[in-house]
Short mmCIF file of C-alpha atoms in Angstrom, two decimals:
data_model
loop_
_atom_site.label_atom_id
_atom_site.label_comp_id
_atom_site.label_asym_id
_atom_site.label_seq_id
_atom_site.Cartn_x
_atom_site.Cartn_y
_atom_site.Cartn_z
CA MET A 30 56.16 14.03 78.33
CA VAL A 31 54.45 12.75 75.16
CA THR A 32 52.86 15.39 73.14
CA GLU A 33 49.78 14.35 71.28
CA LYS A 34 49.66 14.79 67.62
CA LYS A 35 46.98 17.28 66.38
CA VAL A 36 44.99 17.18 63.18
CA ILE A 37 45.83 20.23 60.97
CA ASP A 38 43.50 19.12 57.87
CA GLU A 39 41.13 16.51 57.13
CA VAL A 40 39.28 15.10 54.23
CA SER A 41 36.17 13.52 55.77
CA GLY A 42 36.32 9.80 55.85
CA TRP A 43 39.48 9.68 53.58
CA LEU A 44 42.61 11.35 55.20
CA ARG A 45 44.00 13.10 58.29
CA VAL A 46 47.14 15.23 58.11
CA PHE A 47 48.76 15.81 61.41
CA ASP A 48 51.30 18.73 62.66
CA ASP A 49 54.08 16.45 62.61
CA GLY A 50 53.58 15.96 58.89
CA SER A 51 52.31 12.47 59.08
CA VAL A 52 49.19 11.44 57.29
CA ASP A 53 46.65 8.53 58.34
CA ARG A 54 44.61 7.30 55.58
CA THR A 55 42.56 4.88 57.65
CA TRP A 56 39.06 4.77 56.23
CA THR A 57 36.68 6.43 58.96
CA GLY A 58 33.64 6.65 56.59
CA PRO A 59 30.58 4.26 56.52
CA PRO A 60 31.92 0.83 57.50
CA GLN A 61 29.86 -0.99 54.83
CA VAL A 62 31.79 0.73 51.97
CA LYS A 63 35.32 -0.02 53.36
CA PHE A 64 35.75 -3.19 51.33
CA MET A 65 36.18 -1.00 48.28
CA SER A 66 39.65 0.32 49.57
CA ASP A 67 40.89 -3.03 51.03
CA PRO A 68 44.02 -4.23 49.07
CA VAL A 69 43.70 -7.43 46.87
CA PRO A 70 46.76 -9.64 46.94
CA PRO A 71 48.16 -10.66 43.55
CA HIS A 72 47.27 -13.99 42.24
CA HIS A 73 49.07 -15.82 39.51
CA HIS A 74 46.42 -18.28 38.70
CA PHE A 75 43.54 -17.25 36.83
CA ILE A 76 40.34 -15.87 38.67
CA ASP A 77 37.18 -15.15 36.48
CA GLY A 78 39.68 -15.34 33.67
CA VAL A 79 42.37 -12.92 34.68
CA ALA A 80 45.66 -13.33 36.65
CA THR A 81 47.56 -10.62 38.30
CA THR A 82 51.38 -10.02 39.51
CA ASP A 83 53.12 -7.34 41.02
CA VAL A 84 56.27 -6.16 39.75
CA VAL A 85 59.11 -3.73 41.14
CA ALA A 86 60.23 -1.76 38.12
CA ASP A 87 62.85 0.10 39.61
CA GLN A 88 64.67 -0.94 42.64
CA ASP A 89 66.18 2.72 43.52
CA SER A 90 62.96 4.49 43.48
CA GLY A 91 60.73 1.42 44.54
CA LEU A 92 58.25 2.08 41.73
CA LYS A 93 55.89 -0.87 41.54
CA LEU A 94 53.28 -1.87 39.14
CA ARG A 95 50.40 -4.63 38.96
CA ILE A 96 49.95 -6.47 35.86
CA TYR A 97 46.42 -7.83 34.88
CA LEU A 98 46.78 -10.75 32.37
CA SER A 99 43.53 -12.20 30.94
CA GLU A 100 43.17 -15.92 29.98
CA LYS A 101 43.76 -16.56 26.20
CA GLN A 102 40.85 -16.90 24.17
CA GLU A 103 40.46 -18.69 20.90
CA ASP A 104 39.85 -15.40 18.83
CA ASP A 105 42.62 -13.41 20.62
CA LEU A 106 45.41 -11.92 18.64
CA GLU A 107 48.82 -13.13 19.34
CA LYS A 108 49.73 -10.25 21.45
CA LEU A 109 47.19 -8.01 23.15
CA PRO A 110 47.26 -4.26 23.51
CA VAL A 111 48.43 -2.75 26.92
CA LEU A 112 46.70 -0.46 29.03
CA LEU A 113 49.15 1.55 31.21
CA HIS A 114 46.71 2.58 34.18
CA PHE A 115 46.79 5.57 36.52
CA HIS A 116 44.55 5.25 39.68
CA GLY A 117 42.64 8.07 41.11
CA GLY A 118 42.39 9.62 44.34
CA GLY A 119 42.86 13.39 44.15
CA PHE A 120 46.88 12.41 44.02
CA CYS A 121 46.38 12.01 47.76
CA ILE A 122 44.76 8.57 48.21
CA SER A 123 44.06 5.08 46.94
CA GLN A 124 46.48 2.29 45.57
CA ALA A 125 46.60 0.27 42.46
CA ASP A 126 45.65 -2.74 44.59
CA TRP A 127 42.52 -1.43 45.89
CA PHE A 128 39.35 -3.57 45.48
CA MET A 129 37.54 -0.89 43.55
CA TYR A 130 40.46 -0.72 40.90
CA TYR A 131 40.83 -4.56 40.84
CA SER A 132 37.02 -5.18 40.07
CA VAL A 133 37.19 -2.61 37.39
CA TYR A 134 40.46 -3.30 35.69
CA THR A 135 39.96 -7.25 35.85
CA ARG A 136 36.55 -6.59 34.08
CA LEU A 137 38.32 -4.37 31.45
CA ALA A 138 41.19 -6.72 30.86
CA ARG A 139 38.65 -9.23 29.93
CA THR A 140 36.25 -7.30 27.95
CA ALA A 141 38.67 -5.22 26.10
CA ARG A 142 41.03 -7.91 25.67
CA ALA A 143 44.11 -6.18 27.04
CA VAL A 144 46.84 -6.49 29.40
CA VAL A 145 46.44 -3.94 32.00
CA VAL A 146 49.63 -2.41 33.89
CA SER A 147 48.53 -0.27 36.89
CA VAL A 148 50.94 1.98 38.48
CA PHE A 149 51.40 2.33 42.30
CA LEU A 150 51.65 6.18 42.35
CA ARG A 151 53.27 8.21 45.22
CA LEU A 152 50.84 10.17 47.28
CA ALA A 153 50.63 13.63 48.46
CA PRO A 154 51.25 15.54 50.58
CA GLU A 155 54.22 13.34 51.40
CA HIS A 156 54.95 13.51 47.64
CA ARG A 157 53.50 16.70 46.10
CA LEU A 158 53.14 17.06 42.25
CA PRO A 159 54.71 16.42 39.88
CA ALA A 160 55.60 13.13 41.67
CA ALA A 161 52.69 11.01 40.48
CA CYS A 162 53.24 12.38 36.94
CA ASP A 163 57.07 11.41 37.13
CA ASP A 164 55.91 7.94 38.33
CA GLY A 165 53.47 7.60 35.58
CA PHE A 166 56.08 8.51 33.03
CA ALA A 167 58.66 6.25 34.68
CA ALA A 168 56.34 3.46 34.19
CA LEU A 169 55.88 4.10 30.43
CA LEU A 170 59.98 4.33 30.11
CA TRP A 171 60.08 0.84 31.81
CA LEU A 172 57.70 -0.62 29.40
CA SER A 173 59.83 0.91 26.65
CA SER A 174 62.81 -0.96 28.04
CA VAL A 175 60.70 -4.16 28.44
CA ALA A 176 59.70 -3.83 24.59
CA GLY A 177 63.29 -3.19 23.59
CA GLY A 178 64.57 -6.03 25.75
CA GLN A 179 66.69 -4.13 28.13
CA LYS A 180 64.37 -5.15 31.06
CA GLN A 181 62.77 -8.72 31.55
CA GLN A 182 59.15 -9.33 32.23
CA PRO A 183 57.88 -12.77 30.97
CA TRP A 184 54.07 -11.97 30.94
CA LEU A 185 54.45 -9.00 28.87
CA HIS A 186 57.14 -10.38 26.74
CA ASP A 187 54.92 -13.40 25.92
CA HIS A 188 51.49 -11.39 25.80
CA ALA A 189 51.97 -7.62 25.11
CA ASP A 190 51.89 -5.75 21.87
CA PHE A 191 53.95 -2.61 22.55
CA ASN A 192 53.03 -1.26 19.39
CA ARG A 193 49.53 -0.66 20.86
CA VAL A 194 50.13 1.04 24.32
CA PHE A 195 47.18 3.21 25.53
CA LEU A 196 47.11 5.46 28.54
CA ILE A 197 44.25 5.18 30.78
CA GLY A 198 43.47 6.95 34.19
CA ASP A 199 40.57 7.75 36.45
CA SER A 200 39.71 11.13 37.79
CA SER A 201 43.33 12.63 38.92
CA GLY A 202 44.75 9.47 37.01
CA GLY A 203 43.21 11.33 33.91
CA ASN A 204 45.44 14.54 34.64
CA ILE A 205 48.56 12.01 34.55
CA VAL A 206 47.37 10.56 31.26
CA HIS A 207 47.59 13.92 29.75
CA GLN A 208 50.84 14.78 31.34
CA VAL A 209 52.61 11.42 30.22
CA ALA A 210 51.06 11.76 26.91
CA ALA A 211 52.54 15.07 26.53
CA ARG A 212 56.04 14.15 27.74
CA ALA A 213 55.93 10.92 25.61
CA GLY A 214 55.58 13.14 22.47
CA ARG A 215 58.88 14.70 23.09
CA GLU A 216 60.56 11.21 23.64
CA LYS A 217 61.96 8.17 21.59
CA LEU A 218 60.24 5.40 22.76
CA GLU A 219 60.57 2.78 19.85
CA PRO A 220 59.86 -0.13 19.75
CA LEU A 221 57.08 1.16 21.88
CA ARG A 222 54.27 3.16 20.51
CA VAL A 223 51.70 5.24 22.37
CA ALA A 224 48.47 4.46 20.37
CA GLY A 225 46.08 6.55 22.47
CA ALA A 226 45.05 8.29 25.49
CA ILE A 227 41.93 7.58 27.80
CA PRO A 228 41.36 10.14 30.35
CA ILE A 229 38.24 9.19 32.38
CA HIS A 230 36.50 12.23 34.20
CA PRO A 231 39.82 13.95 34.64
CA GLY A 232 40.27 16.32 37.56
CA PHE A 233 40.61 19.42 35.30
CA CYS A 234 39.43 22.63 37.11
CA ARG A 235 40.21 26.03 37.82
CA SER A 236 40.63 28.38 40.78
CA GLN A 237 37.18 30.14 40.16
CA ARG A 238 34.27 27.90 40.58
CA SER A 239 32.78 26.58 37.42
CA LYS A 240 28.73 26.64 36.94
CA SER A 241 28.74 22.94 37.30
CA GLU A 242 30.75 22.68 40.62
CA MET A 243 27.90 25.20 41.95
CA GLU A 244 24.99 23.33 40.52
CA GLN A 245 25.70 19.50 40.13
CA PRO A 246 25.07 17.18 42.93
CA GLU A 247 28.01 15.94 45.12
CA THR A 248 28.67 12.18 45.41
CA PRO A 249 30.74 9.94 47.59
CA PHE A 250 33.60 9.90 44.97
CA LEU A 251 33.57 13.72 44.74
CA THR A 252 32.67 16.53 46.86
CA LEU A 253 33.63 20.26 46.62
CA ASP A 254 35.81 19.76 50.03
CA MET A 255 37.66 16.81 48.24
CA VAL A 256 38.38 19.10 45.31
CA ASP A 257 39.70 21.82 47.27
CA LYS A 258 41.50 20.04 50.09
CA PHE A 259 43.11 17.07 48.00
CA LEU A 260 44.40 19.75 45.49
CA SER A 261 45.82 21.97 48.18
CA LEU A 262 47.81 19.11 49.46
CA ALA A 263 48.79 17.87 46.21
CA LEU A 264 49.92 20.69 44.42
CA PRO A 265 53.32 22.49 44.75
CA VAL A 266 53.34 24.74 47.75
CA GLY A 267 52.13 27.96 46.71
CA ALA A 268 50.45 26.77 43.49
CA THR A 269 46.52 27.26 42.75
CA LYS A 270 44.22 25.07 40.80
CA ASP A 271 45.59 27.04 37.64
CA HIS A 272 48.47 25.13 37.68
CA PRO A 273 49.04 23.12 34.35
CA ILE A 274 48.48 19.83 35.78
CA THR A 275 45.28 20.53 37.06
CA CYS A 276 44.25 23.27 34.40
CA PRO A 277 45.94 22.08 31.03
CA MET A 278 43.72 24.38 29.24
CA GLY A 279 44.83 27.46 31.05
CA GLU A 280 47.22 30.17 30.37
CA ALA A 281 49.97 28.59 32.59
CA ALA A 282 49.89 25.55 30.55
CA PRO A 283 51.82 24.63 27.37
CA ALA A 284 49.57 25.50 24.33
CA ILE A 285 47.65 22.29 23.40
CA GLU A 286 48.36 23.04 19.50
CA GLY A 287 52.06 22.76 20.13
CA LEU A 288 51.93 19.38 21.83
CA LYS A 289 52.42 16.01 20.00
CA LEU A 290 49.42 13.87 21.41
CA PRO A 291 48.03 10.48 20.59
CA PRO A 292 44.46 10.08 19.87
CA TYR A 293 42.16 10.57 22.91
CA LEU A 294 39.02 9.01 23.90
CA TYR A 295 37.94 11.69 26.38
CA CYS A 296 35.30 10.30 29.04
CA VAL A 297 32.94 12.56 30.95
CA ALA A 298 29.79 11.92 32.99
CA GLU A 299 26.79 14.29 32.68
CA GLN A 300 26.59 14.84 36.39
CA ASP A 301 29.96 15.26 37.19
CA LEU A 302 30.78 18.29 39.61
CA ILE A 303 33.63 19.43 37.39
CA LYS A 304 32.14 18.77 33.99
CA ASP A 305 32.40 22.32 32.82
CA THR A 306 36.16 22.66 32.92
CA GLU A 307 36.52 18.92 31.73
CA MET A 308 34.47 20.27 28.51
CA GLU A 309 36.58 23.24 28.44
CA PHE A 310 39.61 21.11 27.96
CA TYR A 311 37.78 19.17 25.28
CA GLU A 312 37.12 22.21 23.27
CA VAL A 313 40.76 23.45 23.44
CA MET A 314 41.62 19.94 22.16
CA LYS A 315 39.38 20.55 19.14
CA ARG A 316 40.50 23.98 18.64
CA GLY A 317 43.96 22.97 18.76
CA GLY A 318 43.46 20.21 15.82
CA LYS A 319 43.93 17.22 18.08
CA GLU A 320 42.10 13.84 17.30
CA VAL A 321 39.73 13.58 20.26
CA GLU A 322 36.57 11.54 20.53
CA LEU A 323 34.06 12.48 23.25
CA MET A 324 32.10 9.72 25.24
CA THR A 325 29.61 10.94 27.75
CA SER A 326 27.96 8.93 30.33
CA ASP A 327 24.33 9.95 31.07
CA GLY A 328 22.61 10.55 34.09
CA VAL A 329 25.62 9.59 36.35
CA GLY A 330 28.33 11.46 38.30
CA HIS A 331 32.21 11.42 38.84
CA SER A 332 33.80 7.89 38.63
CA PHE A 333 30.54 6.15 39.03
CA TYR A 334 31.80 2.97 37.62
CA LEU A 335 34.17 2.58 40.38
CA ASN A 336 31.40 2.25 42.85
CA LYS A 337 30.94 -1.40 43.05
CA ILE A 338 27.79 -1.14 45.20
CA ALA A 339 26.12 1.19 42.51
CA VAL A 340 27.33 -1.07 39.80
CA ASP A 341 25.68 -4.04 41.28
CA MET A 342 22.37 -2.49 42.81
CA ASP A 343 21.57 0.26 40.34
CA PRO A 344 20.52 -0.86 36.65
CA LYS A 345 21.22 2.87 35.45
CA THR A 346 24.98 2.77 36.85
CA ALA A 347 25.31 -0.88 35.73
CA GLN A 348 24.13 0.28 32.02
CA GLU A 349 26.29 3.20 31.92
CA THR A 350 29.52 1.16 33.11
CA GLN A 351 28.69 -1.29 30.41
CA LYS A 352 28.42 1.58 27.76
CA LEU A 353 31.62 2.84 29.00
CA PHE A 354 33.60 -0.33 28.85
CA LYS A 355 32.49 -1.07 25.45
CA GLY A 356 33.31 2.40 24.12
CA ILE A 357 36.97 1.84 25.76
CA LYS A 358 37.26 -1.60 23.68
CA ASP A 359 35.96 -0.18 20.45
CA PHE A 360 38.38 2.79 20.86
CA ILE A 361 41.41 0.30 21.74
CA GLN A 362 40.42 -2.03 18.53
CA SER A 363 40.16 0.84 16.26
CA HIS A 364 43.62 2.10 16.97
#
């Protein structure tokens, strides 16, 4: 007799967890937005000025990366800065090759004149934290080995300036940015240098609901249900949102002033559900004497720039996306 699997947890549209431990990430939300989670195959030829390739950085662990290379322009420097990218998804969903990231990071590679290296992160609940943070740091170590000549990657060897590596991440990827930056400060990575960190709408929160969580509007990219369920599936068993990965400004986290951190471009959205706790981290960074530049996107919510439909159809979203990308480009050029 075949026993039918039972759903024991669900995040609407995104993910179902079964009683045998298996996970189904088939999109079950509105079909008209499914295309944003469709994988985009790599293409070694330039399309709209950008080529992509997938690389297995570690055969043993299976760590995989996607590289975005923009077509050379006349006024480009000989070598371009590197954006090491960590995708979002509450540590539980999404992949580096999803269309929503492809559309954003091909554009950013073009506009910021940078090589983007995006990490395929292990997902919870199969791989609970700190697995995704470990993957992010492993990718940085791999970049360091390419910079030092121990590993070979022709695109990076020919085009990447390893003295200007920037960590960038969306939502929960912003949490990984901070964790990797803190670990990098304790390591010798030469000839690679981490020149800056760019957390965009990081998933910083506390166990207790903030005022913004109770008052700000929910969006397709962040609801209270998503915050609660994704983190319950992602954090170590028995941990709460006050864990250092989700609450780096909290009592359980290492003191910010004791960390060796690069300059931060810290990006928040005015209508983000978790803006209050994001801003709490910003204030702790300032009090800790860290170099941190705040960039606020007005009138938009969490990860607004990843919503291709809104970027194409809504002038306000398009305008704020353009401003965000310009801010990132300016930060990179000044560091």
